Amino acid sequence: MSLNEIANQLVAPGKGIMAADRPSPAFKELMQSEGIDHDDDSYRNWSELLFKTPNLNEAVSGIIMTDEQTRMADGRGEPLLPQVIERGMIPGISPFTGMVALAGSAGETVGSGLDGLRERLAEYAGMGVGFSKWRAALQIGPGTPSYYAIEANAYVMAQVAALSQEAGIVPIVEPEVMLWGDHTIERCYEVTEFVLSRAFEALYTHRVDLEGTLVKASMVLSGNECARQADVDTVAELTVKAFKRQIPAAVPGIVFLSGGQSDYHATAHLNAMNAKFDLPWKLSFSYARALQREPMAVWSNRAENVPAAQAALHHRAKMNGLASLGLWTEELEREALAQ
Ligand code: 13P
């Protein structure tokens, strides 16, 4: 399959991506903070629950995994990655090895993991991995994100994108402008537009084929501590405006991260953008938290809760799949709750 065909498959109508790439130490921390007991098998059991959710492929086209997950076997000893493919979903890889401090900056970060990446990507491609994802985490604050951090991250993301395409893997470029802070939505708009413009300049310099690239973007939102919270229509309008100005129509799709938004808002915002605007690219989801928050609470690391947790995941995926078509309604959520 060509890069463009894989990219189009990832944003096929009514489908989006599930980000399952929380590494095991962060997964254990999350379980601890939620008051859920964990043991040596928890990460495997959770990954298996996610990957084997019945009919997940109705709304999920691909799954972003950690290196550990790509090599994982299920409880019966069967490798999980081929089972994801058999279930009609494309495995993806988050090949970075962690965020590191950007030298000379005031606490800003850049992703690490470029060493040996060409060889690792070739290996992943041989395993059936179809796409990669690389994140930049840019925090709005006094004097941040700095021009330095925006440029450094854009450059690294573009290098990873070029290396991914060389290996036949579709890069998902993720310049996240984070939700945390008391900034206004107007400030988030300004930062998002600038960050996207720098990211695309770097992709151009690195000769990245845009038809074979997806963007994983944050929405234009009021900071979580801002006293004035923008409504759904304003979020949709400003997000689409920033994208139309900075993301070329050659890109097949933009998939959102949820970034700490509630499940409701992640779905409602996505729906409003698709329902109200004429868009040159597909606009869909690549959520971690907004798909998995509820399933994890239902599961609580108990085998008997797996079917109910999978039903909760299927439901959220389905709702977001509808939102990617602009067809989601609050009534659909209520109907599902009543069942
Ligand atoms: P969230 O949807 O939780 O922001 O995660 C997205 C992501 O990039 C994880 O890989």
XYZ file of C-alpha atoms and ligand atoms in Angstrom:
349
model
C 0.000 0.000 0.000
C 1.215 3.519 -0.745
C 1.665 6.066 2.045
C -1.360 7.956 0.739
C -3.496 4.808 0.785
C -2.516 4.003 4.379
C -3.199 7.604 5.442
C -6.614 7.538 3.778
C -7.427 4.229 5.422
C -6.589 5.704 8.832
C -9.134 8.474 8.277
C -11.735 6.380 6.449
C -15.283 7.785 6.884
C -16.573 7.296 10.425
C -13.235 6.064 11.753
C -10.431 7.383 13.906
C -7.405 6.158 15.827
C -7.047 4.831 19.365
C -3.865 5.981 21.118
C -2.895 3.157 23.475
C 0.766 4.131 23.736
C 0.992 4.991 27.414
C 4.230 3.256 28.467
C 3.967 0.726 31.307
C 5.570 2.922 34.039
C 3.116 5.762 33.230
C 0.267 3.228 33.074
C 1.140 1.967 36.563
C 1.300 5.523 37.859
C -2.127 6.250 36.403
C -3.622 3.140 38.001
C -2.108 4.120 41.318
C -3.498 7.640 41.092
C -6.946 6.186 40.297
C -6.664 3.899 43.330
C -6.667 0.723 41.185
C -4.415 -2.148 42.314
C -1.913 -3.348 39.732
C 0.372 -6.346 39.327
C 2.934 -7.594 36.792
C 0.206 -8.665 34.344
C -1.905 -5.486 34.479
C -0.296 -3.727 31.504
C -0.621 -6.833 29.351
C -4.221 -7.411 30.462
C -5.160 -3.799 29.767
C -3.515 -3.807 26.329
C -5.257 -7.087 25.487
C -8.610 -5.669 26.623
C -8.156 -2.637 24.356
C -6.828 -4.448 21.287
C -9.398 -7.260 21.413
C -12.517 -5.183 21.996
C -15.178 -6.829 19.814
C -15.998 -4.867 16.649
C -13.679 -2.011 17.581
C -12.771 -1.710 13.901
C -16.257 -0.304 13.203
C -14.944 3.029 14.485
C -11.204 2.505 14.978
C -8.893 2.283 11.974
C -5.575 2.047 13.787
C -4.000 1.673 17.225
C -0.902 3.535 18.431
C 1.289 1.201 20.491
C 4.451 1.318 22.544
C 7.457 -0.786 21.528
C 6.578 -3.134 24.408
C 3.047 -3.615 23.087
C 4.234 -4.402 19.545
C 6.139 -7.374 21.013
C 3.498 -8.470 23.491
C 1.699 -11.807 23.629
C -1.803 -12.184 25.057
C -2.700 -14.319 28.084
C -2.729 -17.418 25.864
C 0.771 -16.681 24.542
C -0.421 -15.502 21.094
C 1.286 -12.336 19.748
C -1.092 -9.375 19.899
C 0.063 -7.291 16.928
C -1.022 -9.794 14.233
C -4.383 -10.064 15.989
C -4.853 -6.296 15.633
C -4.282 -6.660 11.871
C -6.669 -9.649 11.685
C -9.276 -7.514 13.397
C -9.072 -4.976 10.583
C -6.979 -2.301 12.298
C -3.567 -0.876 11.422
C -0.896 -1.076 14.137
C 1.012 2.146 14.750
C 4.147 2.873 16.776
C 5.175 5.626 19.124
C 8.932 5.233 18.654
C 10.065 7.969 21.005
C 11.821 7.074 24.217
C 10.633 9.981 26.354
C 10.570 13.736 26.708
C 13.868 15.343 27.661
C 14.702 18.880 28.767
C 15.665 21.128 25.895
C 19.184 22.313 26.707
C 19.331 26.018 27.454
C 15.570 26.429 27.773
C 13.565 27.253 30.873
C 12.052 23.804 31.368
C 10.805 23.209 27.828
C 11.074 19.755 26.265
C 11.757 17.806 23.095
C 11.136 14.125 22.314
C 14.129 11.767 22.352
C 14.674 8.533 20.470
C 16.268 9.507 17.169
C 19.291 7.230 17.683
C 18.925 4.098 15.592
C 15.461 5.208 14.499
C 16.021 4.314 10.827
C 16.765 0.700 11.767
C 13.943 0.518 14.312
C 11.401 1.862 11.812
C 12.511 -0.727 9.236
C 11.964 -3.437 11.845
C 8.511 -2.095 12.745
C 7.542 -1.969 9.062
C 8.538 -5.648 8.785
C 6.226 -6.435 11.700
C 3.249 -4.867 9.885
C 3.275 -1.430 11.514
C 1.702 1.090 9.134
C 2.197 4.413 10.872
C 4.208 6.253 13.496
C 3.388 9.081 15.873
C 5.775 11.654 17.340
C 4.665 14.267 19.845
C 5.847 17.732 20.766
C 4.486 19.082 24.054
C 4.311 22.883 23.993
C 3.156 24.666 27.111
C 1.581 28.133 27.006
C 2.912 30.369 29.781
C 4.846 33.574 30.316
C 7.329 33.530 27.428
C 6.434 29.989 26.348
C 6.345 28.195 24.092
C 9.574 29.872 23.045
C 10.557 30.249 19.416
C 13.477 27.959 20.231
C 11.239 25.149 21.544
C 8.786 25.488 18.650
C 11.597 25.294 16.083
C 13.520 22.485 17.821
C 10.378 20.361 18.070
C 9.301 21.091 14.498
C 12.729 20.004 13.258
C 12.732 16.733 15.208
C 9.142 15.911 14.159
C 10.074 16.518 10.521
C 13.158 14.291 10.792
C 11.026 11.495 12.222
C 8.417 12.050 9.502
C 11.054 11.791 6.753
C 12.569 8.647 8.306
C 9.109 7.086 8.681
C 8.274 7.673 5.029
C 11.619 6.203 4.002
C 10.537 3.014 5.834
C 7.098 3.010 4.144
C 5.414 4.176 7.363
C 2.912 7.072 7.479
C 4.068 9.698 9.988
C 1.584 11.338 12.313
C 3.070 14.647 13.324
C 1.785 15.785 16.724
C 2.569 19.366 17.726
C 0.481 19.526 20.905
C -0.300 22.916 22.401
C -1.230 21.934 25.920
C -4.442 22.748 27.733
C -2.893 23.567 31.108
C -2.949 27.194 32.246
C -5.106 30.260 32.610
C -4.578 31.551 29.060
C -7.504 32.655 26.898
C -8.695 30.858 23.784
C -7.385 33.788 21.713
C -3.871 33.154 23.027
C -4.236 29.437 22.252
C -5.326 30.346 18.735
C -2.294 32.566 18.201
C 0.133 29.911 19.514
C -1.517 27.053 17.595
C -1.405 28.926 14.311
C 2.260 29.789 14.729
C 3.233 26.263 15.841
C 1.463 24.740 12.823
C 3.132 27.170 10.439
C 6.600 26.227 11.780
C 5.776 22.504 11.701
C 4.811 22.666 8.019
C 7.826 24.700 7.080
C 10.034 22.005 8.649
C 8.109 19.245 6.841
C 8.687 21.069 3.569
C 12.414 21.465 4.268
C 12.646 17.745 5.081
C 10.932 16.854 1.784
C 8.095 15.082 3.518
C 5.309 13.876 1.240
C 2.199 15.612 2.615
C -0.180 13.213 0.859
C 1.344 10.471 3.019
C 1.260 12.387 6.323
C -1.370 12.926 9.014
C -1.418 15.657 11.630
C -2.344 14.973 15.230
C -3.411 18.337 16.529
C -4.734 19.889 19.693
C -7.952 21.880 19.523
C -7.944 25.623 20.033
C -9.277 25.829 23.606
C -9.375 28.130 26.616
C -6.713 27.117 29.173
C -8.207 24.757 31.773
C -7.785 27.452 34.450
C -9.078 30.352 32.349
C -12.112 32.009 33.962
C -13.725 32.525 30.553
C -14.334 29.104 28.968
C -15.189 29.271 25.262
C -18.320 27.440 24.130
C -18.375 24.517 21.704
C -19.110 26.651 18.631
C -16.233 29.046 19.338
C -13.789 26.165 19.817
C -14.927 24.657 16.522
C -14.706 27.957 14.673
C -11.233 28.964 15.895
C -9.782 25.479 15.495
C -10.985 25.223 11.903
C -9.759 28.756 11.198
C -6.213 28.002 12.421
C -6.122 24.750 10.449
C -7.447 26.282 7.234
C -4.758 28.923 7.438
C -1.861 26.595 8.176
C -2.552 22.983 7.154
C -2.335 22.335 3.405
C -5.251 20.535 1.766
C -2.747 17.931 0.484
C -2.763 16.367 3.970
C -5.437 13.611 3.958
C -6.484 14.086 7.546
C -6.117 15.680 10.934
C -6.761 13.533 13.996
C -7.181 15.183 17.379
C -5.625 14.346 20.693
C -8.023 14.818 23.610
C -5.429 16.550 25.786
C -7.307 16.384 29.099
C -10.727 17.471 27.810
C -13.754 15.633 29.193
C -15.114 12.758 27.122
C -18.161 14.909 26.351
C -16.204 17.911 25.121
C -13.774 15.852 23.032
C -16.762 14.403 21.165
C -18.901 17.558 21.028
C -16.054 19.716 19.672
C -15.134 17.199 16.972
C -18.771 16.873 15.966
C -19.323 20.640 15.733
C -16.340 21.065 13.405
C -17.562 18.345 11.053
C -21.221 19.362 11.205
C -20.709 23.083 10.579
C -17.783 23.498 8.239
C -16.776 22.580 4.751
C -13.338 21.037 5.252
C -10.533 20.194 2.801
C -9.240 17.309 4.968
C -10.843 14.600 7.099
C -11.153 15.650 10.719
C -11.228 12.735 13.141
C -9.838 11.523 16.470
C -6.746 9.896 17.882
C -7.750 9.918 21.531
C -6.216 8.172 24.485
C -7.891 9.583 27.597
C -11.231 10.505 25.973
C -11.615 6.890 24.792
C -10.115 5.020 27.757
C -11.035 6.982 30.900
C -14.428 5.309 31.331
C -13.307 1.793 30.266
C -10.438 1.900 32.755
C -12.756 2.902 35.607
C -15.162 0.095 34.654
C -12.341 -2.459 34.342
C -10.550 -1.616 37.612
C -8.121 -4.480 36.894
C -10.722 -7.207 37.407
C -11.091 -9.958 34.802
C -14.863 -10.171 35.311
C -15.220 -6.521 34.248
C -13.487 -6.950 30.864
C -16.695 -7.307 28.757
C -18.283 -4.218 30.371
C -15.071 -2.199 29.917
C -14.882 -3.271 26.273
C -18.511 -2.236 25.786
C -17.662 1.186 27.255
C -14.699 1.535 24.880
C -16.769 0.461 21.896
C -19.400 3.029 22.824
C -16.934 5.946 23.062
C -15.258 4.915 19.812
C -18.649 4.733 18.100
C -19.682 8.177 19.414
C -16.433 9.710 18.162
C -16.780 7.906 14.840
C -20.174 9.587 14.442
C -18.634 12.920 15.481
C -16.065 12.524 12.709
C -19.051 12.557 10.323
C -20.854 15.399 12.138
C -23.643 12.943 13.024
C -23.273 12.705 16.817
C -26.036 13.969 19.102
C -26.458 14.176 22.872
C -29.588 12.001 22.493
C -27.383 9.151 21.247
C -25.377 9.331 24.489
C -28.560 9.294 26.568
C -30.038 6.389 24.605
C -26.880 4.353 25.163
C -26.980 5.075 28.896
C -30.594 3.975 29.074
C -29.811 0.598 27.502
P -4.855 12.127 24.808
O -6.012 11.904 23.884
O -5.055 11.518 26.168
O -4.433 13.567 24.865
O -3.623 11.333 24.232
C -3.255 11.487 22.928
C -1.884 11.014 22.697
O -1.167 11.600 21.936
C -1.375 9.816 23.333
O -0.452 9.270 22.448
